[in-house]
Tab-separated table of C-alpha atoms and ligand atoms in Angstrom:
chain	number	residue	atom	x	y	z
A	175	MET	CA	-11.343	-25.598	245.381
A	176	ASN	CA	-9.241	-28.591	246.297
A	177	VAL	CA	-9.295	-30.195	249.713
A	178	VAL	CA	-5.728	-29.286	250.628
A	179	TYR	CA	-6.346	-25.633	249.890
A	180	THR	CA	-9.611	-25.656	251.840
A	181	ILE	CA	-7.795	-27.066	254.847
A	182	LYS	CA	-5.154	-24.373	254.468
A	183	THR	CA	-7.841	-21.657	254.585
A	184	LEU	CA	-9.373	-23.265	257.664
A	185	LEU	CA	-5.980	-23.290	259.363
A	186	GLY	CA	-5.461	-19.665	258.398
A	187	LEU	CA	-2.539	-20.534	256.099
A	188	ALA	CA	-4.347	-19.187	253.065
A	189	PRO	CA	-6.963	-16.429	252.749
A	190	ASN	CA	-10.608	-17.481	252.554
A	191	CYS	CA	-13.225	-16.024	250.184
A	192	LYS	CA	-14.431	-13.448	252.674
A	193	LYS	CA	-10.959	-12.062	253.155
A	194	VAL	CA	-10.180	-12.022	249.437
A	195	THR	CA	-13.392	-10.251	248.471
A	196	SER	CA	-13.017	-7.690	251.288
A	197	PHE	CA	-9.621	-6.584	250.023
A	198	LEU	CA	-10.268	-6.512	246.281
A	199	ALA	CA	-9.999	-2.710	246.146
A	200	ASP	CA	-6.466	-2.849	247.553
A	201	TYR	CA	-5.634	-5.836	245.364
A	202	VAL	CA	-6.697	-3.917	242.245
A	203	GLU	CA	-4.716	-0.857	243.316
A	204	GLY	CA	-1.663	-2.974	244.038
A	205	THR	CA	-1.321	-1.698	247.587
A	206	LEU	CA	-1.303	-5.094	249.305
A	207	PRO	CA	1.999	-6.475	250.614
A	208	ARG	CA	3.599	-8.688	247.959
A	209	LYS	CA	3.155	-11.898	249.921
A	210	VAL	CA	-0.548	-11.245	250.495
A	211	SER	CA	-1.000	-10.295	246.868
A	212	GLN	CA	0.560	-13.603	245.805
A	213	GLN	CA	-1.776	-15.493	248.145
A	214	PHE	CA	-4.669	-13.673	246.502
A	215	ASP	CA	-3.373	-14.633	243.032
A	216	GLU	CA	-3.380	-18.255	244.106
A	217	HIS	CA	-6.863	-18.061	245.626
A	218	LEU	CA	-8.385	-16.244	242.637
A	219	GLY	CA	-6.801	-18.769	240.303
A	220	MET	CA	-8.448	-21.763	241.878
A	221	CYS	CA	-11.618	-20.539	243.583
A	222	LYS	CA	-14.752	-21.083	241.487
A	223	CYS	CA	-16.474	-18.183	243.240
A	224	CYS	CA	-13.790	-15.571	243.762
A	225	GLY	CA	-12.359	-16.002	240.246
A	226	PRO	CA	-15.501	-14.871	238.411
A	227	TYR	CA	-16.366	-12.489	241.231
A	228	PHE	CA	-13.084	-10.677	240.757
A	229	ASP	CA	-13.543	-10.492	236.962
A	230	GLN	CA	-16.963	-8.959	237.497
A	231	TYR	CA	-15.637	-6.514	240.076
A	232	ARG	CA	-13.048	-5.346	237.573
A	233	THR	CA	-15.564	-5.157	234.730
A	234	THR	CA	-17.780	-3.024	236.958
A	235	ILE	CA	-14.924	-0.596	237.602
A	236	ASP	CA	-14.134	-0.469	233.870
A	237	LEU	CA	-17.754	0.341	233.066
A	238	ILE	CA	-17.870	3.054	235.718
A	239	LYS	CA	-14.699	4.617	234.353
A	240	GLU	CA	-15.898	4.535	230.744
A	241	GLY	CA	-18.723	6.663	232.076
A	242	ARG	CA	-20.670	9.160	230.114
A	243	GLU	CA	-19.532	12.647	229.237
A	244	VAL	CA	-21.057	15.618	230.950
A	245	LYS	CA	-21.939	18.416	228.577
A	246	LEU	CA	-21.028	21.765	230.091
A	247	PRO	CA	-23.720	24.423	229.835
A	248	ALA	CA	-22.810	27.276	227.530
A	249	GLU	CA	-21.669	30.357	229.356
A	250	LEU	CA	-21.160	28.541	232.642
A	251	VAL	CA	-18.301	30.878	233.512
A	252	GLU	CA	-20.100	34.010	232.322
A	253	HIS	CA	-23.275	33.251	234.256
A	254	THR	CA	-21.341	32.475	237.403
A	255	MET	CA	-19.366	35.710	237.118
A	256	THR	CA	-22.520	37.748	236.541
A	257	PHE	CA	-24.029	36.172	239.628
A	258	LEU	CA	-20.897	36.972	241.625
A	259	ARG	CA	-20.774	40.567	240.435
A	260	ASN	CA	-24.406	40.998	241.497
A	261	ASN	CA	-24.107	39.285	244.851
A	262	ALA	CA	-20.528	39.544	246.050
A	263	ASN	CA	-18.773	42.762	246.837
A	264	LEU	CA	-15.868	42.235	244.425
A	265	SER	CA	-13.174	44.851	244.069
A	266	ARG	CA	-11.996	45.888	240.645
B	232	MET	CA	-4.831	33.945	223.738
B	233	THR	CA	-1.500	32.155	223.469
B	234	GLU	CA	-1.167	28.552	224.575
B	235	THR	CA	0.946	29.521	227.576
B	236	ALA	CA	-1.514	32.192	228.598
B	237	ARG	CA	-4.338	29.674	228.347
B	238	SER	CA	-2.521	27.045	230.362
B	239	LYS	CA	-1.757	29.702	232.965
B	240	ILE	CA	-5.457	30.295	233.352
B	241	GLU	CA	-6.874	26.807	232.868
B	242	GLY	CA	-3.941	24.585	233.691
B	243	PRO	CA	-4.485	22.144	236.522
B	244	SER	CA	-1.282	22.950	238.356
B	245	LEU	CA	-1.936	26.624	238.977
B	246	GLU	CA	-2.625	27.396	242.626
B	247	PRO	CA	-4.932	30.382	242.852
B	248	ASP	CA	-3.597	33.713	244.053
B	249	LEU	CA	-4.889	33.605	247.608
B	250	ASP	CA	-3.956	37.150	248.533
B	251	ALA	CA	-5.862	38.517	245.571
B	252	LEU	CA	-8.831	36.281	246.398
B	253	LEU	CA	-8.736	37.405	250.020
B	254	ALA	CA	-8.863	40.981	248.799
B	255	GLY	CA	-11.979	40.100	246.792
B	256	ASP	CA	-10.226	40.940	243.537
B	257	GLU	CA	-12.589	40.451	240.603
B	258	LYS	CA	-9.913	39.312	238.181
B	259	ALA	CA	-8.688	36.676	240.631
B	260	PHE	CA	-12.219	35.334	241.033
B	261	GLU	CA	-12.688	35.297	237.301
B	262	ARG	CA	-9.543	33.187	236.935
B	263	LEU	CA	-10.761	30.863	239.681
B	264	VAL	CA	-14.198	30.453	238.105
B	265	THR	CA	-12.674	29.899	234.652
B	266	GLN	CA	-10.290	27.294	235.948
B	267	GLU	CA	-12.462	25.360	238.376
B	268	SER	CA	-16.099	25.666	237.309
B	269	PRO	CA	-15.964	22.991	234.557
B	270	ARG	CA	-14.578	20.286	236.851
B	271	LEU	CA	-16.829	21.294	239.683
B	272	PHE	CA	-19.846	21.336	237.393
B	273	ARG	CA	-19.153	17.778	236.253
B	274	ILE	CA	-19.071	16.535	239.856
B	275	VAL	CA	-22.187	18.429	240.912
B	276	PHE	CA	-24.079	17.380	237.798
B	277	ARG	CA	-23.189	13.734	238.337
B	278	ILE	CA	-24.531	13.966	241.883
B	279	LEU	CA	-27.736	15.786	240.933
B	280	GLY	CA	-28.438	14.848	237.309
B	281	ASP	CA	-30.109	18.251	236.790
B	282	GLU	CA	-28.387	20.896	234.692
B	283	GLU	CA	-30.230	23.962	235.923
B	284	GLU	CA	-29.927	23.070	239.590
B	285	SER	CA	-26.241	22.213	239.088
B	286	GLN	CA	-25.644	25.630	237.594
B	287	ASN	CA	-27.317	27.262	240.608
B	288	ILE	CA	-25.110	25.222	242.895
B	289	ILE	CA	-21.986	26.365	241.051
B	290	GLN	CA	-22.964	30.008	241.447
B	291	GLU	CA	-23.748	29.517	245.115
B	292	THR	CA	-20.438	27.673	245.627
B	293	PHE	CA	-18.349	30.574	244.362
B	294	LEU	CA	-20.437	33.061	246.333
B	295	GLN	CA	-19.895	31.063	249.518
B	296	ALA	CA	-16.203	30.768	248.726
B	297	PHE	CA	-16.088	34.553	248.430
B	298	GLN	CA	-17.943	35.006	251.721
B	299	ARG	CA	-16.015	32.387	253.669
B	300	ILE	CA	-12.554	32.737	252.203
B	301	LYS	CA	-11.135	34.096	255.464
B	302	THR	CA	-11.969	30.762	257.093
B	303	PHE	CA	-9.732	28.843	254.646
B	304	ARG	CA	-6.958	27.417	256.843
B	305	ARG	CA	-4.445	26.351	254.186
B	306	GLU	CA	-4.417	22.811	255.608
B	307	SER	CA	-5.621	21.474	252.293
B	308	LYS	CA	-5.360	22.635	248.717
B	309	PHE	CA	-7.586	25.600	248.027
B	310	THR	CA	-9.430	23.677	245.322
B	311	THR	CA	-10.169	20.847	247.759
B	312	TRP	CA	-11.737	23.404	250.097
B	313	LEU	CA	-13.709	24.905	247.211
B	314	TYR	CA	-14.966	21.508	246.022
B	315	ALA	CA	-16.023	20.616	249.564
B	316	ILE	CA	-18.346	23.621	249.522
B	317	GLY	CA	-19.842	22.614	246.176
B	318	ILE	CA	-20.257	18.960	247.106
B	319	ASN	CA	-21.959	19.869	250.382
B	320	LEU	CA	-24.385	22.146	248.577
B	321	ALA	CA	-25.108	19.449	245.994
B	322	ARG	CA	-25.744	16.820	248.656
B	323	GLY	CA	-28.017	19.178	250.534
B	324	SER	CA	-29.972	19.843	247.367
B	325	LEU	CA	-30.246	16.130	246.606
B	326	ARG	CA	-31.596	15.433	250.088
B	327	LYS	CA	-34.163	18.199	249.791
B	328	SER	CA	-35.393	17.162	246.372
B	329	LYS	CA	-37.970	14.409	246.225
B	330	ARG	CA	-36.182	12.930	243.259
B	331	MET	CA	-34.121	10.729	245.509
B	332	THR	CA	-34.993	7.091	245.013
B	333	SER	CA	-31.941	5.544	246.546
B	334	LEU	CA	-31.766	2.216	248.298
B	335	SER	CA	-32.321	2.060	252.032
B	336	ASP	CA	-29.301	1.113	254.123
B	337	SER	CA	-30.706	-2.369	254.718
B	338	ASP	CA	-31.368	-2.935	250.990
B	339	PHE	CA	-27.842	-1.743	250.294
B	340	ASP	CA	-26.462	-4.168	252.878
B	341	ARG	CA	-28.311	-7.010	251.169
B	342	LEU	CA	-26.253	-6.375	248.022
B	343	GLN	CA	-23.086	-7.332	249.889
B	344	PRO	CA	-22.093	-11.009	249.528
B	345	SER	CA	-22.733	-13.447	252.358
B	346	PHE	CA	-20.251	-15.971	253.613
B	347	SER	CA	-20.415	-19.048	255.760
B	348	LYS	CA	-17.210	-20.009	257.550
B	349	GLY	CA	-15.454	-17.525	255.264
B	350	MET	CA	-16.691	-19.167	252.041
B	351	PHE	CA	-19.281	-17.875	249.553
B	352	VAL	CA	-22.760	-19.109	250.462
B	353	GLU	CA	-23.968	-19.046	246.872
B	354	THR	CA	-21.919	-19.913	243.818
B	355	VAL	CA	-20.954	-17.033	241.548
B	356	ALA	CA	-22.171	-17.470	237.986
B	357	SER	CA	-19.961	-16.050	235.254
B	358	TRP	CA	-20.874	-13.064	233.137
B	359	ASP	CA	-21.308	-13.434	229.421
B	360	PRO	CA	-18.892	-11.084	227.599
B	361	LEU	CA	-21.056	-11.269	224.480
B	362	ARG	CA	-24.129	-10.252	226.388
B	363	ILE	CA	-22.255	-7.313	227.941
B	364	ALA	CA	-20.926	-6.232	224.569
B	365	GLU	CA	-24.300	-6.531	222.878
B	366	GLN	CA	-26.083	-4.585	225.572
B	367	THR	CA	-25.875	-1.152	224.011
B	368	ASN	CA	-27.574	0.440	226.999
B	369	ARG	CA	-25.055	-0.990	229.480
B	370	HIS	CA	-23.974	2.471	230.579
B	371	GLU	CA	-27.610	3.401	231.067
B	372	ILE	CA	-28.041	0.319	233.270
B	373	LEU	CA	-24.930	1.222	235.220
B	374	HIS	CA	-25.891	4.857	235.745
B	375	ARG	CA	-29.351	3.900	236.919
B	376	ALA	CA	-27.597	1.630	239.415
B	377	ILE	CA	-25.243	4.410	240.547
B	378	ASP	CA	-28.252	6.685	241.070
B	379	ARG	CA	-29.767	4.090	243.376
B	380	LEU	CA	-26.749	3.997	245.691
B	381	PRO	CA	-27.195	5.691	249.057
B	382	GLU	CA	-26.022	9.264	248.642
B	383	ASP	CA	-22.691	9.006	250.488
B	384	TYR	CA	-21.680	5.922	248.471
B	385	LYS	CA	-22.743	7.509	245.208
B	386	THR	CA	-20.678	10.624	245.910
B	387	ILE	CA	-17.585	8.542	246.562
B	388	VAL	CA	-17.988	6.554	243.330
B	389	ILE	CA	-18.298	9.836	241.415
B	390	LEU	CA	-15.265	11.420	243.056
B	391	ARG	CA	-12.961	8.395	243.080
B	392	ASP	CA	-13.858	6.211	240.098
B	393	ILE	CA	-15.351	8.711	237.662
B	394	GLU	CA	-13.538	11.979	238.374
B	395	GLU	CA	-10.465	10.130	239.682
B	396	HIS	CA	-9.578	12.295	242.657
B	397	SER	CA	-7.195	10.673	245.121
B	398	THR	CA	-8.382	8.974	248.288
B	399	GLU	CA	-6.712	11.700	250.360
B	400	GLU	CA	-8.378	14.524	248.435
B	401	VAL	CA	-11.785	12.871	248.680
B	402	ALA	CA	-11.279	12.292	252.397
B	403	LYS	CA	-10.619	16.004	252.868
B	404	MET	CA	-13.543	17.069	250.674
B	405	LEU	CA	-15.972	14.892	252.604
B	406	GLU	CA	-14.291	15.312	255.994
B	407	ILE	CA	-14.003	11.582	256.612
B	408	SER	CA	-10.958	9.334	256.991
B	409	GLY	CA	-9.102	7.804	254.062
B	410	GLY	CA	-10.047	4.397	255.443
B	411	ALA	CA	-13.729	5.308	255.273
B	412	VAL	CA	-13.311	6.415	251.653
B	413	ARG	CA	-11.655	3.102	250.748
B	414	VAL	CA	-14.265	0.976	252.525
B	415	ARG	CA	-17.217	2.859	251.046
B	416	LEU	CA	-15.771	2.805	247.548
B	417	HIS	CA	-15.340	-0.950	247.783
B	418	ARG	CA	-18.831	-1.530	249.179
B	419	ALA	CA	-20.306	0.671	246.466
B	420	ARG	CA	-18.529	-1.256	243.698
B	421	VAL	CA	-19.679	-4.536	245.226
B	422	ALA	CA	-23.273	-3.275	245.298
B	423	LEU	CA	-23.019	-2.120	241.679
B	424	ARG	CA	-21.636	-5.506	240.620
B	425	GLU	CA	-24.614	-7.147	242.262
B	426	MET	CA	-27.078	-4.804	240.539
B	427	LEU	CA	-25.445	-5.475	237.156
B	428	ASN	CA	-25.393	-9.221	237.781
B	429	PRO	CA	-28.866	-10.106	236.397
B	430	HIS	CA	-28.153	-8.118	233.222
B	431	PHE	CA	-24.822	-9.736	232.419
B	432	GLN	CA	-25.058	-13.384	233.474
B	433	TYR	CA	-25.198	-16.130	230.882
B	434	GLN	CA	-28.834	-16.622	230.023
B	435	ARG	CA	-30.206	-20.081	230.531
B	436	GLN	CA	-31.682	-21.697	227.464
B	437	SER	CA	-35.397	-21.485	227.910
B	438	ALA	CA	-36.519	-25.057	228.426
B	439	GLU	CA	-39.617	-25.946	226.464
C	14	ZN	ZN1	-12.855	-17.768	247.128
């Protein structure tokens, strides 16, 4: 990170790493105010830590979302209904 | 069954017939079970990782829904209320079982990054896309990591990132604020990133 930018973060004119990493969820969702989001763009573009950190955060989300399929047990509905008929006082 | 008939029964937009459910009508419960048990099973199974126990939880969920339906206040969607019952049962079962090997709160906290004067204390080494791609068991690694999350964080990852329920819905299911859902989801992702880190970093050439 260049000296000018570091001074800006110290003066509170630009977000520091802690702030950027704390708000990554909102940044990814696009719910940050536009001006803040642009400040984050700038920070992520030049910070040697937050840049890769953000890529990894996003990769992690992608991997979570790829997920694995859950195989439904056969007769899930039937078994549940049998259980209900035996234990709940359903009216026909 | 025609396509329209099927979508009437299984379609996501159908709100259950509350009056019929309140009357304990068997057909109404059958429609509810048909429509909601697959989605609910996926959530419960992801929390527990045990098919038989998950199936028991599903049965118990619908029984409790039947028994407690008069307490449903219509402040949330009926399905949100139903899922809250199932998730609570699943979490209770997870706590009781000795299978839980999750991280302690302090170990979890250690997976969060540390800063000094607002800057990263340690540099962040890049991940190697080739290494990620070549790691055929990367989902295995990830799911082992998810299983190690403290239970409340794990549940939120499952509901938000995997099953893609909205923050508001999840907040209602878990009876916490939307802010708490957002914060925990973020902290969970950060912890997962940290647990994946050693598997995905560029490997140093072994110096001979
Ligand atoms: Zn930074």
